[in-house]
Coordinates of C-alpha atoms (C1' of nucleotides) in Angstrom, one line a residue:
Chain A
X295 CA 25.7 -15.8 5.0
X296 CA 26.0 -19.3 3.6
X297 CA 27.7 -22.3 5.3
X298 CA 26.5 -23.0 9.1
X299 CA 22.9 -23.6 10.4
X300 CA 21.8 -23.5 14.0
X301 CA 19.5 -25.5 15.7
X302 CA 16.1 -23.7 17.0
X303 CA 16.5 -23.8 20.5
X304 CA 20.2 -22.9 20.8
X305 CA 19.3 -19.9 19.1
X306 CA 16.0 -18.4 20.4
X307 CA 17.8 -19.0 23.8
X308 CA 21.5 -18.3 23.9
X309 CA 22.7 -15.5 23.5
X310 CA 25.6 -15.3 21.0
X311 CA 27.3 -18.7 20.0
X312 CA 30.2 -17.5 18.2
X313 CA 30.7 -20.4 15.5
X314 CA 33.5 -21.9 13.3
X315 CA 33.3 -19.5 10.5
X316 CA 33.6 -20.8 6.8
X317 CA 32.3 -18.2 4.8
X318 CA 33.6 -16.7 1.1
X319 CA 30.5 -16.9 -0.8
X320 CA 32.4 -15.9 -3.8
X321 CA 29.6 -17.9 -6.4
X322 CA 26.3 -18.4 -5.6
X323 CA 25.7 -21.0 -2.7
X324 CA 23.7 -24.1 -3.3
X325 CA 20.2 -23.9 -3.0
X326 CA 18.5 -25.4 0.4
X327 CA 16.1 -27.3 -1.1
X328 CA 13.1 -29.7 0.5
X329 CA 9.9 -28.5 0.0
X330 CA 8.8 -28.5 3.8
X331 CA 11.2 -30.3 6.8
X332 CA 8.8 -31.1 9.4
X333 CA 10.8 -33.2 11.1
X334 CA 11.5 -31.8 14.7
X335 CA 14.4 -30.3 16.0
X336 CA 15.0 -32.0 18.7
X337 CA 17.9 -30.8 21.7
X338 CA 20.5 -31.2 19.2
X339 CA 23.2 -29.0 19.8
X340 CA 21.5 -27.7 22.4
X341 CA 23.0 -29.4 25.3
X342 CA 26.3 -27.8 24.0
X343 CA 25.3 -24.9 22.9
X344 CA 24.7 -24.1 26.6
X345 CA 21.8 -21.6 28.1
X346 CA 23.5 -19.1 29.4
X347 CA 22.1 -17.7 32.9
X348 CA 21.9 -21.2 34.2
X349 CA 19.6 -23.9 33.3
X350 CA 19.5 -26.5 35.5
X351 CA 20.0 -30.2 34.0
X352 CA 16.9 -30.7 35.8
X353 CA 15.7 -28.2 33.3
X354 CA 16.6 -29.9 30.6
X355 CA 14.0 -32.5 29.3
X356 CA 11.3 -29.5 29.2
X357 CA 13.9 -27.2 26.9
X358 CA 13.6 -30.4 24.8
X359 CA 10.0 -30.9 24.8
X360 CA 9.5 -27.4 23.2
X361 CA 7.9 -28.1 20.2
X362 CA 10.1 -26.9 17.5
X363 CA 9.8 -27.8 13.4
X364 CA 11.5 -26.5 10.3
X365 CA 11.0 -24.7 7.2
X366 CA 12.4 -23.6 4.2
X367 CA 11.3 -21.1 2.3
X368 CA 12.3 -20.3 -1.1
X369 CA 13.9 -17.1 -1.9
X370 CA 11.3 -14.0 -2.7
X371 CA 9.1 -16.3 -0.6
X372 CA 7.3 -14.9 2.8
X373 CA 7.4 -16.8 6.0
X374 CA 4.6 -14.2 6.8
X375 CA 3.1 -11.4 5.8
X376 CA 1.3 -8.5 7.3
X377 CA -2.0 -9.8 8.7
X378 CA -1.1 -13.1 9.2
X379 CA -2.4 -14.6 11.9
X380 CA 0.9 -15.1 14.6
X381 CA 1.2 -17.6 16.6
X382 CA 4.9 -18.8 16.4
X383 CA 8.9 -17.0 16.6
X384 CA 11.2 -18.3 14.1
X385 CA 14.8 -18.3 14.1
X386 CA 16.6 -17.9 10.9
X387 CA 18.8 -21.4 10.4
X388 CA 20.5 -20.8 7.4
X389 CA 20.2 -18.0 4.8
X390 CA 18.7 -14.0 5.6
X391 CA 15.6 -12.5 5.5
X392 CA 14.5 -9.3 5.5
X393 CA 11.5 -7.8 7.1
X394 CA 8.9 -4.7 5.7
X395 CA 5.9 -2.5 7.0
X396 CA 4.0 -1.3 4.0
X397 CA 1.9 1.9 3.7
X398 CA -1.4 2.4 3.1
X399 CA -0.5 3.6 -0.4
X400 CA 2.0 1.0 -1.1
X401 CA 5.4 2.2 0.2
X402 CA 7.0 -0.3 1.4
X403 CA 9.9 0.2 4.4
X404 CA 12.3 -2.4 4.9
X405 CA 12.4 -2.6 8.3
X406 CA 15.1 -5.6 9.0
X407 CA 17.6 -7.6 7.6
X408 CA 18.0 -11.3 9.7
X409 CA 21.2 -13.3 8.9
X410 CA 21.2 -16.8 10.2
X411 CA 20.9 -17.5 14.1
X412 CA 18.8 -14.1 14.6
X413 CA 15.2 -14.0 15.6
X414 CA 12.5 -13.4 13.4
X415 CA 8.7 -12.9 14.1
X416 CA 8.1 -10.3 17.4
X417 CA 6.2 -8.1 15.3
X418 CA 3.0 -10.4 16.1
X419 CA 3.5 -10.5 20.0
X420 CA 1.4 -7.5 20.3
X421 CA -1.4 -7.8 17.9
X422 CA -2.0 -11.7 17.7
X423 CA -1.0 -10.5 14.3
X424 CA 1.2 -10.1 12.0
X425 CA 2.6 -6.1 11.5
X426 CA 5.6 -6.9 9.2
X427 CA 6.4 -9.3 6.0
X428 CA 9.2 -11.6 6.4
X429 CA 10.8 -12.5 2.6
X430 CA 13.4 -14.7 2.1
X431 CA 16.7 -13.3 0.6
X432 CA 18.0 -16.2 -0.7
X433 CA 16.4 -19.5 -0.1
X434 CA 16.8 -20.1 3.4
X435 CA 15.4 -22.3 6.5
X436 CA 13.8 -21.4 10.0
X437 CA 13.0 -23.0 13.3
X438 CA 9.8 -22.9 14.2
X439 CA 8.8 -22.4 18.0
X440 CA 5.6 -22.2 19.1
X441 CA 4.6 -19.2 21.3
X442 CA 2.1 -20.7 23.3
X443 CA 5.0 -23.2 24.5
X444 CA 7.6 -21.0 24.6
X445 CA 5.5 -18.7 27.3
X446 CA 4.3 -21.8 29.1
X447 CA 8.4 -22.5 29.8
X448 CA 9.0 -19.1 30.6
X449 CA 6.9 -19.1 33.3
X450 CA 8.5 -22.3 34.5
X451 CA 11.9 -21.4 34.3
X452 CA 13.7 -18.2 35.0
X453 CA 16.3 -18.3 32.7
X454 CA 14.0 -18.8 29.6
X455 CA 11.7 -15.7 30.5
X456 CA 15.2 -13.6 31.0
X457 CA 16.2 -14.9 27.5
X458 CA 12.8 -14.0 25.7
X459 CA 13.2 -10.4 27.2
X460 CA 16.5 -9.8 26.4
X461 CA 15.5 -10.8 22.7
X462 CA 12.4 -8.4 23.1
X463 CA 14.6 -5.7 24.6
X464 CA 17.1 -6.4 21.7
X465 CA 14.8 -5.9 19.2
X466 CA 13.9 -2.6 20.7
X467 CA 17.3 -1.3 20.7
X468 CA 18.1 -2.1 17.0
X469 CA 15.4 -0.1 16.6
X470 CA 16.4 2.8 18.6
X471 CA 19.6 2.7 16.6
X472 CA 17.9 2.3 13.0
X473 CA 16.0 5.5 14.2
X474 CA 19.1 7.3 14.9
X475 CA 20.1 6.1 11.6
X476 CA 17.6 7.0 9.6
X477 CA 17.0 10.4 11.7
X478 CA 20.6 11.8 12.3
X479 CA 23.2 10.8 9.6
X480 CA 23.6 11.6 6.1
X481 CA 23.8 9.1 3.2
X482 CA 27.6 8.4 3.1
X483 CA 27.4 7.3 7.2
X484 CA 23.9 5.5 6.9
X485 CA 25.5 2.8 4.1
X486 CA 28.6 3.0 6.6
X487 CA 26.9 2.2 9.4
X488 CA 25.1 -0.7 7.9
X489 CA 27.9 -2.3 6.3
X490 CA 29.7 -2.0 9.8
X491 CA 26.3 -3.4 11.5
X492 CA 26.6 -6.4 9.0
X493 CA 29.7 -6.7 9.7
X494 CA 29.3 -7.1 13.4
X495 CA 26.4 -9.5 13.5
X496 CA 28.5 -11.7 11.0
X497 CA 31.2 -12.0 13.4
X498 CA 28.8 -12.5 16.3
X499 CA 27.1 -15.8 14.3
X500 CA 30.4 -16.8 13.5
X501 CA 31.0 -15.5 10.1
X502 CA 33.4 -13.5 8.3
X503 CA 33.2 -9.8 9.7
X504 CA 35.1 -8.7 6.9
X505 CA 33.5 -10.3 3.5
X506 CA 30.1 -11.3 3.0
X507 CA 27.5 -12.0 0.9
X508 CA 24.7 -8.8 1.3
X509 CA 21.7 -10.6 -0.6
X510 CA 19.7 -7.1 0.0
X511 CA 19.4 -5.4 -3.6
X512 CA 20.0 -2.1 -3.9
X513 CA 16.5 -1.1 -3.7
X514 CA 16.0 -2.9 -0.4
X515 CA 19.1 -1.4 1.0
X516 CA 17.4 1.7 0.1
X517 CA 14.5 1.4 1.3
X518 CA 16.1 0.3 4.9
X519 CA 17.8 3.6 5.0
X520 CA 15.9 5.7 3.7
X521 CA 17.4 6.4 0.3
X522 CA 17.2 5.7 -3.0
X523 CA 18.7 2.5 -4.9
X524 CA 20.5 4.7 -6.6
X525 CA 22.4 6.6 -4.1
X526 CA 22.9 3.1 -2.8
X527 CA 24.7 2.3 -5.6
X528 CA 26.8 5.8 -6.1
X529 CA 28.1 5.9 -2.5
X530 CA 29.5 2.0 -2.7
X531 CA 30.8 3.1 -6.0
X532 CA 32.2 6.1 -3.9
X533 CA 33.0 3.8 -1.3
X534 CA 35.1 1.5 -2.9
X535 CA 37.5 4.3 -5.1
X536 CA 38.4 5.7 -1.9
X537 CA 39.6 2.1 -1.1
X538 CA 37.1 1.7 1.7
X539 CA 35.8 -1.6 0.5
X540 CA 35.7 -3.5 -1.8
X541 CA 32.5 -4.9 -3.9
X542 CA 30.7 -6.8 -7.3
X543 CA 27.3 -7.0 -6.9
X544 CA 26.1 -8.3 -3.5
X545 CA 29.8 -9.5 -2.9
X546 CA 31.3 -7.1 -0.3
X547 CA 34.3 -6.8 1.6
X548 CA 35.4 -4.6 3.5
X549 CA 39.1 -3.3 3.6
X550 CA 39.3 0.2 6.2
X551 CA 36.9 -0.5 8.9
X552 CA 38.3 2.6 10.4
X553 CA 37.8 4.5 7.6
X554 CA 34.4 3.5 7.4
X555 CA 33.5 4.2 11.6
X556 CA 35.5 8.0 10.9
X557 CA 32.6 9.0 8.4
Chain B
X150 CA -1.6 16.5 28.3
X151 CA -2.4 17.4 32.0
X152 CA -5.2 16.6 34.3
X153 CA -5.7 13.3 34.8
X154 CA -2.8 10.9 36.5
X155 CA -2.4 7.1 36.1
X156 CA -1.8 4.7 39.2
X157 CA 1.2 2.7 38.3
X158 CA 0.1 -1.1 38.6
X159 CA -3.0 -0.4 36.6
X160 CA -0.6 1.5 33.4
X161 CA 1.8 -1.0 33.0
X162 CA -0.8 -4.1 33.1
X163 CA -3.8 -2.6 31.1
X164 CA -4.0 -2.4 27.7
X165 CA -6.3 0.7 27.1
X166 CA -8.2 2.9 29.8
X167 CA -10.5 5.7 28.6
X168 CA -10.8 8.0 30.9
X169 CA -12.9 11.0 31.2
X170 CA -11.2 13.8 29.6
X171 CA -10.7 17.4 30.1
X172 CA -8.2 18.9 28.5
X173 CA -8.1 22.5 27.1
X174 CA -4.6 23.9 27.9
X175 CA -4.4 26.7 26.5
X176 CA -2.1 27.9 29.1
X177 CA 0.7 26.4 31.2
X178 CA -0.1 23.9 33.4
X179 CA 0.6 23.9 37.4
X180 CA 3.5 22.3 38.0
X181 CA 3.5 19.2 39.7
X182 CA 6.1 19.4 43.0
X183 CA 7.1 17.9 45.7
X184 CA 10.9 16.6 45.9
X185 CA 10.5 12.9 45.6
X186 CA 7.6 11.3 46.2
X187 CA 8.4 7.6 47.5
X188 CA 4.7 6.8 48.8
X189 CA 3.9 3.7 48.4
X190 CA 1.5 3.6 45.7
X191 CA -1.3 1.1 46.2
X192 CA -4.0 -0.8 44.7
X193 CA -6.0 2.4 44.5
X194 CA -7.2 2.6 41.1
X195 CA -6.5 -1.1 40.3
X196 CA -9.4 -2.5 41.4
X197 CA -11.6 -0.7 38.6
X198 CA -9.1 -0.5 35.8
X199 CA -9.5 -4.4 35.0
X200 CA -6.8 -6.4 34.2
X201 CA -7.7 -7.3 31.1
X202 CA -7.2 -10.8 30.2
X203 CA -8.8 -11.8 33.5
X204 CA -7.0 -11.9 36.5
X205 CA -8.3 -13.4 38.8
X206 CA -9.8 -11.8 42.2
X207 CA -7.4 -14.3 44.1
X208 CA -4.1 -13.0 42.1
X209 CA -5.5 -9.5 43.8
X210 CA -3.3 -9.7 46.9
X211 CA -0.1 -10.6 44.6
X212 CA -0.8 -7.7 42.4
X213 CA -0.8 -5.6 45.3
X214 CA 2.0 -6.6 46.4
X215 CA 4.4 -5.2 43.4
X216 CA 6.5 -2.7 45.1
X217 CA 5.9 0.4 43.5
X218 CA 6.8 3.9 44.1
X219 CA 6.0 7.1 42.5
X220 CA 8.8 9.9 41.7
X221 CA 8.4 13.2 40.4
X222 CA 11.1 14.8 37.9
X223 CA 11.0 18.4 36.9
X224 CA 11.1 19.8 33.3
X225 CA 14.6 19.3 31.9
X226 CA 15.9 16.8 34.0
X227 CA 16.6 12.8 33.3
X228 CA 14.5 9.9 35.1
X229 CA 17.4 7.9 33.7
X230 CA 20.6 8.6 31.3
X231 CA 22.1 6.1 28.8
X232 CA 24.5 4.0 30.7
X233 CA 22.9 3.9 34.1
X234 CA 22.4 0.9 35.5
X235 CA 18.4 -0.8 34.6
X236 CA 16.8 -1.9 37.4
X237 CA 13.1 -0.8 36.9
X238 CA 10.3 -0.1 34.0
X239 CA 8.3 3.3 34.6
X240 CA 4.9 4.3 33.6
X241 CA 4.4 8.3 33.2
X242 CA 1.5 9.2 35.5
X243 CA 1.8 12.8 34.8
X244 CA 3.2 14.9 32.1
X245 CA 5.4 13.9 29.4
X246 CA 8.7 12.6 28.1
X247 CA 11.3 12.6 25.6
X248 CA 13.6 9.9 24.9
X249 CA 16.9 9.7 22.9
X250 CA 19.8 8.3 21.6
X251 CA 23.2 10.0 21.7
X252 CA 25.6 9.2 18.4
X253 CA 29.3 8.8 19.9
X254 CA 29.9 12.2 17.7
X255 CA 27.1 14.0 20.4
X256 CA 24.5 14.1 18.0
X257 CA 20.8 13.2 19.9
X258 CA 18.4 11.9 18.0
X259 CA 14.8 11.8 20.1
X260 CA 13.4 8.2 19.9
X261 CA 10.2 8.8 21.2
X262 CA 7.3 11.0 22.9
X263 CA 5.7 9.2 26.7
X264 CA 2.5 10.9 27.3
X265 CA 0.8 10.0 30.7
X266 CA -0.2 6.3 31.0
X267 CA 2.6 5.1 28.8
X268 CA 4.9 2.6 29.7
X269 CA 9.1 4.0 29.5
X270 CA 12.5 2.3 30.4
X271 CA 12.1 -0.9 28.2
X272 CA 15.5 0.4 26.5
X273 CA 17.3 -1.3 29.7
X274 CA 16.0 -4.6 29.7
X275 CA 18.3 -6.3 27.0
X276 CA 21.4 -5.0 28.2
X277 CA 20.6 -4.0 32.2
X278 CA 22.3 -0.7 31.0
X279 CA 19.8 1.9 29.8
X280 CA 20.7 2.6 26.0
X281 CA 18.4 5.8 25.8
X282 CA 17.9 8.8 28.3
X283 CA 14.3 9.6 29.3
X284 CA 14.0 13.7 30.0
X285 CA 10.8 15.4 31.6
X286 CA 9.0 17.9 28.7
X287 CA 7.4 19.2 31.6
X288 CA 7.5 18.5 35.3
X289 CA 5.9 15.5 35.4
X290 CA 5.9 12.1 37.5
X291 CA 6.4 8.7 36.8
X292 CA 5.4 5.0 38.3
X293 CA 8.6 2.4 39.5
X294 CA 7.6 -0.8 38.8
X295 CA 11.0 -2.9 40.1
X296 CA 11.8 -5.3 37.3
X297 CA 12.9 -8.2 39.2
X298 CA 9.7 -8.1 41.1
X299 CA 8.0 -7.4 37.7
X300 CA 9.2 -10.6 36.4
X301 CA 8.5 -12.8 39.0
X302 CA 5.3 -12.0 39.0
X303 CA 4.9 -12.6 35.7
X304 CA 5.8 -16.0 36.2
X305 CA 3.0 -16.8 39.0
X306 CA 0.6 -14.8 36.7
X307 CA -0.4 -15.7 33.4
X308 CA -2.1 -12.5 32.1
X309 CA 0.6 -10.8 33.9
X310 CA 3.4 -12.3 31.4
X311 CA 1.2 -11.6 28.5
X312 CA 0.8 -8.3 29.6
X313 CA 4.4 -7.6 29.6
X314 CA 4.8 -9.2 26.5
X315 CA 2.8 -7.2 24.8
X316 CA 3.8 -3.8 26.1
X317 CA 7.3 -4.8 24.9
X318 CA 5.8 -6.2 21.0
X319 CA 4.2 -2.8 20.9
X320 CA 7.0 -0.9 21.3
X321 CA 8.8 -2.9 18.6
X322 CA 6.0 -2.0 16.5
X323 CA 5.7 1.5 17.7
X324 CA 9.3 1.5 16.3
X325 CA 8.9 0.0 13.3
X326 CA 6.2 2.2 12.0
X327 CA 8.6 5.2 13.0
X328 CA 11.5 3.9 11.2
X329 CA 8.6 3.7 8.0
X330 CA 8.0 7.7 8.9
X331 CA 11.3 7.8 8.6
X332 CA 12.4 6.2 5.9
X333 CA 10.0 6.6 3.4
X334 CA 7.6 10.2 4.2
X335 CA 8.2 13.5 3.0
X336 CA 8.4 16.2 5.8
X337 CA 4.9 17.1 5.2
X338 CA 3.8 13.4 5.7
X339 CA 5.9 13.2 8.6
X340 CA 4.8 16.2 10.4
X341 CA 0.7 15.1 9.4
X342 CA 2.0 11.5 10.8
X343 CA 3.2 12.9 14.1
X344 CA -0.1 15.2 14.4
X345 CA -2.1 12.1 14.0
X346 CA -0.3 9.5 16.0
X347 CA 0.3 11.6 19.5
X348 CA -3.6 12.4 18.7
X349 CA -4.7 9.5 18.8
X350 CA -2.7 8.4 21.6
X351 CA -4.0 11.6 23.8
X352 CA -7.7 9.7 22.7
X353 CA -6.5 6.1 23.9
X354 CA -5.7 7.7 27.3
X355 CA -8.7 9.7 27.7
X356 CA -7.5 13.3 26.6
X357 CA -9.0 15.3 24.0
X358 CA -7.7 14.1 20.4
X359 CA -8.0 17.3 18.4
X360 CA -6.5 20.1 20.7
X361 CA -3.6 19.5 22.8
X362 CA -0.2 20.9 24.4
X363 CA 3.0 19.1 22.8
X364 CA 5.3 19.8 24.9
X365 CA 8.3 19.3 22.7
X366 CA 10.1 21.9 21.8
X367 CA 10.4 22.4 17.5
X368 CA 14.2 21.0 17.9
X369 CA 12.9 17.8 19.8
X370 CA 10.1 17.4 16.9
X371 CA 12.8 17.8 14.2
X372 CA 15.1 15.3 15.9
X373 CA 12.3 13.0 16.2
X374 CA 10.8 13.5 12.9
X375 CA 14.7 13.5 11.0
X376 CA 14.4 17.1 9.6
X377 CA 15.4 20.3 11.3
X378 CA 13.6 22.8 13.7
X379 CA 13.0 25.3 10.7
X380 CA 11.1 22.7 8.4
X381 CA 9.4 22.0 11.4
X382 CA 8.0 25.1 11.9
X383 CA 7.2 25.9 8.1
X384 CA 5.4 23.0 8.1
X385 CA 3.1 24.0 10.7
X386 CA 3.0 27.6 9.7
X387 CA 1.8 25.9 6.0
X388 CA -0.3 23.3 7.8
X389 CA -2.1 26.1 9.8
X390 CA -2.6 28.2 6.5
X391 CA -4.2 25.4 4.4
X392 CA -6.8 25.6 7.4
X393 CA -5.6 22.1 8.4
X394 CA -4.1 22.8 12.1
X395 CA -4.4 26.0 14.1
X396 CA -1.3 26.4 16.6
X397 CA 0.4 28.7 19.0
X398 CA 3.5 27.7 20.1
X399 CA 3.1 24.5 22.0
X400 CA -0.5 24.2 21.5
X401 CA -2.0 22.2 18.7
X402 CA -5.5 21.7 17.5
X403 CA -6.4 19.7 14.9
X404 CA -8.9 21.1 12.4
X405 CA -9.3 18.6 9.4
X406 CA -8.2 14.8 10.3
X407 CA -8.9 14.1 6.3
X408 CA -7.0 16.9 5.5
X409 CA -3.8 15.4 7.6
X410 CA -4.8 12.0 6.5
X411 CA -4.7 12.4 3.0
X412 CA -1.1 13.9 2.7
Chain C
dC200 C1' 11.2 45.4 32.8
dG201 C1' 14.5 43.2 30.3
dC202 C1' 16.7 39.0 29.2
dC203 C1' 16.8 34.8 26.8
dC204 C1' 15.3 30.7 24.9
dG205 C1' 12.4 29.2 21.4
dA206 C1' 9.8 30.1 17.3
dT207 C1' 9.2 32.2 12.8
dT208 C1' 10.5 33.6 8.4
dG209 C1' 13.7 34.6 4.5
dA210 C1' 17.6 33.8 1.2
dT211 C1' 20.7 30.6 -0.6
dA212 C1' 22.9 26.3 -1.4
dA213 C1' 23.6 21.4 -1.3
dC214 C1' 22.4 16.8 -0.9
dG215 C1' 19.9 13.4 -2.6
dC216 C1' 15.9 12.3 -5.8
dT217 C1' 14.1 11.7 -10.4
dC218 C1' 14.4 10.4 -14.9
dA219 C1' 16.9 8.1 -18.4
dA220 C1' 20.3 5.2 -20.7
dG221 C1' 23.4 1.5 -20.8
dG222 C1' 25.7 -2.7 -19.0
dC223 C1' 26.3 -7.1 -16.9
dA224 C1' 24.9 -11.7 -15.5
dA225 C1' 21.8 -15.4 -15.1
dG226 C1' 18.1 -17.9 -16.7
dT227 C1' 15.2 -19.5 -20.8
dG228 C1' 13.9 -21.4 -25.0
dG229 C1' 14.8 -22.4 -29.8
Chain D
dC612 C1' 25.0 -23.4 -27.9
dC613 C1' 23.5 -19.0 -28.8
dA614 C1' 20.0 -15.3 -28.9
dC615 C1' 16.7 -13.3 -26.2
dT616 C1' 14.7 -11.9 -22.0
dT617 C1' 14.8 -10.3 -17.5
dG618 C1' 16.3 -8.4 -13.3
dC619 C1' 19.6 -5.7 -11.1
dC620 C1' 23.3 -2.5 -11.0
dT621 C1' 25.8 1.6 -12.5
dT622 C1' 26.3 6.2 -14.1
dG623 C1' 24.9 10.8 -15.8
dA624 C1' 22.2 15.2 -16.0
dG625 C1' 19.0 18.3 -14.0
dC626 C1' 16.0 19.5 -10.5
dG627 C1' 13.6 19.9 -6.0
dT628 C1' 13.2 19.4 -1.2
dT629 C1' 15.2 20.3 2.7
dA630 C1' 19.4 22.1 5.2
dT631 C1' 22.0 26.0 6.4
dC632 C1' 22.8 30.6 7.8
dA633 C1' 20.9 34.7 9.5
dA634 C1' 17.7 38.1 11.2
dT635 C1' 13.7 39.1 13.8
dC636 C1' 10.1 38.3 16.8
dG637 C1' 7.6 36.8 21.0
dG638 C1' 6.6 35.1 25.5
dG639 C1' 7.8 33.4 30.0
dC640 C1' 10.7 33.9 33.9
dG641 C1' 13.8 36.0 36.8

DNA sequence: CGCCCGATTGATAACGCTCAAGGCAAGTGG
DNA sequence: CCACTTGCCTTGAGCGTTATCAATCGGGCG
């Protein structure tokens, strides 16, 4: 998760863009800094980056006048938290986040993890508000696109209401699966079934499916799969002695990717 | 779960209907029969049951016209399986449903519990291939509401869009709180959870919230719920003797809220 | 009436949690 | 530049919750 950014409306609306991948975040990556980028996103790579189920050229010059800014956000940082008031969908543009739901007495479930180019936010479509926090795991950047707007152009063109369902109904079913997850395996095939998860979504943004940077800590990992940090840490320990992968710290790569899908 | 049916337009496009309740079934319900029931089902109810972010008297007609048949399935059997083809959302207008997820090794985990007047087949939408399979608890009958025409409307009517939206952000939210059950509640807190949540649903849709029939057999809870049929059932048994539940088999009555609350 | 599926309950074992100590790496201040 | 702090990771030992295996029970349906 380090090198490429994607522009905001390429990625709320398209729906994988398979990138030039440049990724072996051996060292820590160089900080995004600016306090707040404001400045707007305009089509950019759009035109390129291609809607997929057809939008006119005609089209066009509206796709551009969605309103769409930028901001970073610092690692630890929240783009939201629960209760916040929603009225936007980001779009991770460089860097991860990961999303929680905290209990009444404090627990707090990792719900997500969103690598650049994934959507970010749909927890407030029901509510007007906020249900999830959304922390930065490194520092990291979003687009910005207003919902107001973005429902506006969905009523005007087809393609762009089929591209905010299929998000919704995307969301829905890596839910479904985290569910099986979390309900039907034991430890050893949860942190399996993560890594090859990862692993997949790298590739689909264009990054290395086999090595990556996890930012998660252990804890977090945990949390998202319902386990402790520390049987986190003693199945990648297990993991990597039976030559599995191969890991220091957040750095992991992964060397039997059918050794891992056979647990 | 029993008496009282929805009419299809008015589930899928309003957000809450209280309804008078009865509901004391202590004994099996009459089935619901009749082969396949493709009447057209009309504005009936409609009318009444309020869109609720005002549509307009004029959008009437176009309400009216989404096609949209009714279909009865009997206990045990599939409105849809995991890989058919998606081509319409359902609302349960009778009875109840399970859906799940199959692991590629055959191991189901239930995903979630449809009690009458909740919406069902949104698993489709991002793919056009249903992920999950939707099984009748009991025989029950569901509302077709056709997604192309769903969408298209949705694009004349305003209220109608956010109506849709919404019924998709709540079942990512839906999910996210059960991946927190999940995750981070002991079996006690998951079984109290359950209790609680289908209660309160059975009050949103007009049933009675502290005595019902869960249809779900002790296997179907454990799947959901990410422990096994015998915890399931201790934990009742224990939940009963602490005076907190009283239950026979399928029916459930809820003695102390606080009680279940507090764990 | 008898069968069978589902529920209950018990005994035992295992998987993963808790508690605890130690290590490594990066950041901070003298 | 080094000592100190801090956060995170790793590993170990013991225990508890929950799974597993098994026997019995009960009710609904043929």
């Amino acid at each position: 998760m380090g090198a490429p950014s994607f522009e905001p409306v390429s990625i709320m609306l398209t729906a994988t863009l398979p990138l030039p991948t440049i990724d072996r975040p051996r060292r820590v990556l160089p900080p995004v800094r600016a306090a707040r980028d404001t400045a707007r996103c305009s089509a950019c790579a759009m035109r390129h980056l291609c809607m997929p189920q057809g939008v006119g050229t005609d089209d066009m010059p509206k796709l551009e006048a969605l309103i769409c800014t930028a901001r970073t956000i610092r690692r630890g940082e929240a783009l939201y938290r629960s209760g916040d008031p929603f009225d936007s969908l980001y779009a991770v543009r460089s860097g991860s986040m990961k999303t929680s739901m905290a209990h009444r007495d404090g627990r707090e479930q990792v719900t997500g993890l969103r690598i650049a180019g994934e959507p970010l936010g749909l927890d407030g479509i029901s509510e007007g508000v906020h249900v999830c926090s959304a922390v930065a795991l490194e520092d990291s950047s979003v687009c910005i696109v207003p919902y107001a707007e973005l429902k506006r152009l969905c009523r005007e063109i087809g393609s762009m209401q089929e591209r905010l369902h299929k998000l919704l109904g995307e969301q829905i079913v890596r839910e479904s699966a985290q569910m099986m997850v979390l309900g039907s395996l034991s430890a050893d095939e949860r942190v399996a079934a993560f890594l090859l998860d990862v692993s997949e979504r790298n590739a689909q943004r264009g990054y290395s499916s086999n090595e990556f940077n996890l930012r998660m800590t252990r804890e977090d990992m945990g949390s998202y799969l319902g386990m402790t940090l520390e049987t986190v840490s003693r199945t990648l320990s297990r993991f990597q002695k039976r030559g599995l992968i191969d890991t220091q710290g957040k750095f992991i790569r992964i060397v039997d990717f059918e050794g891992l899908r056979k647990l």
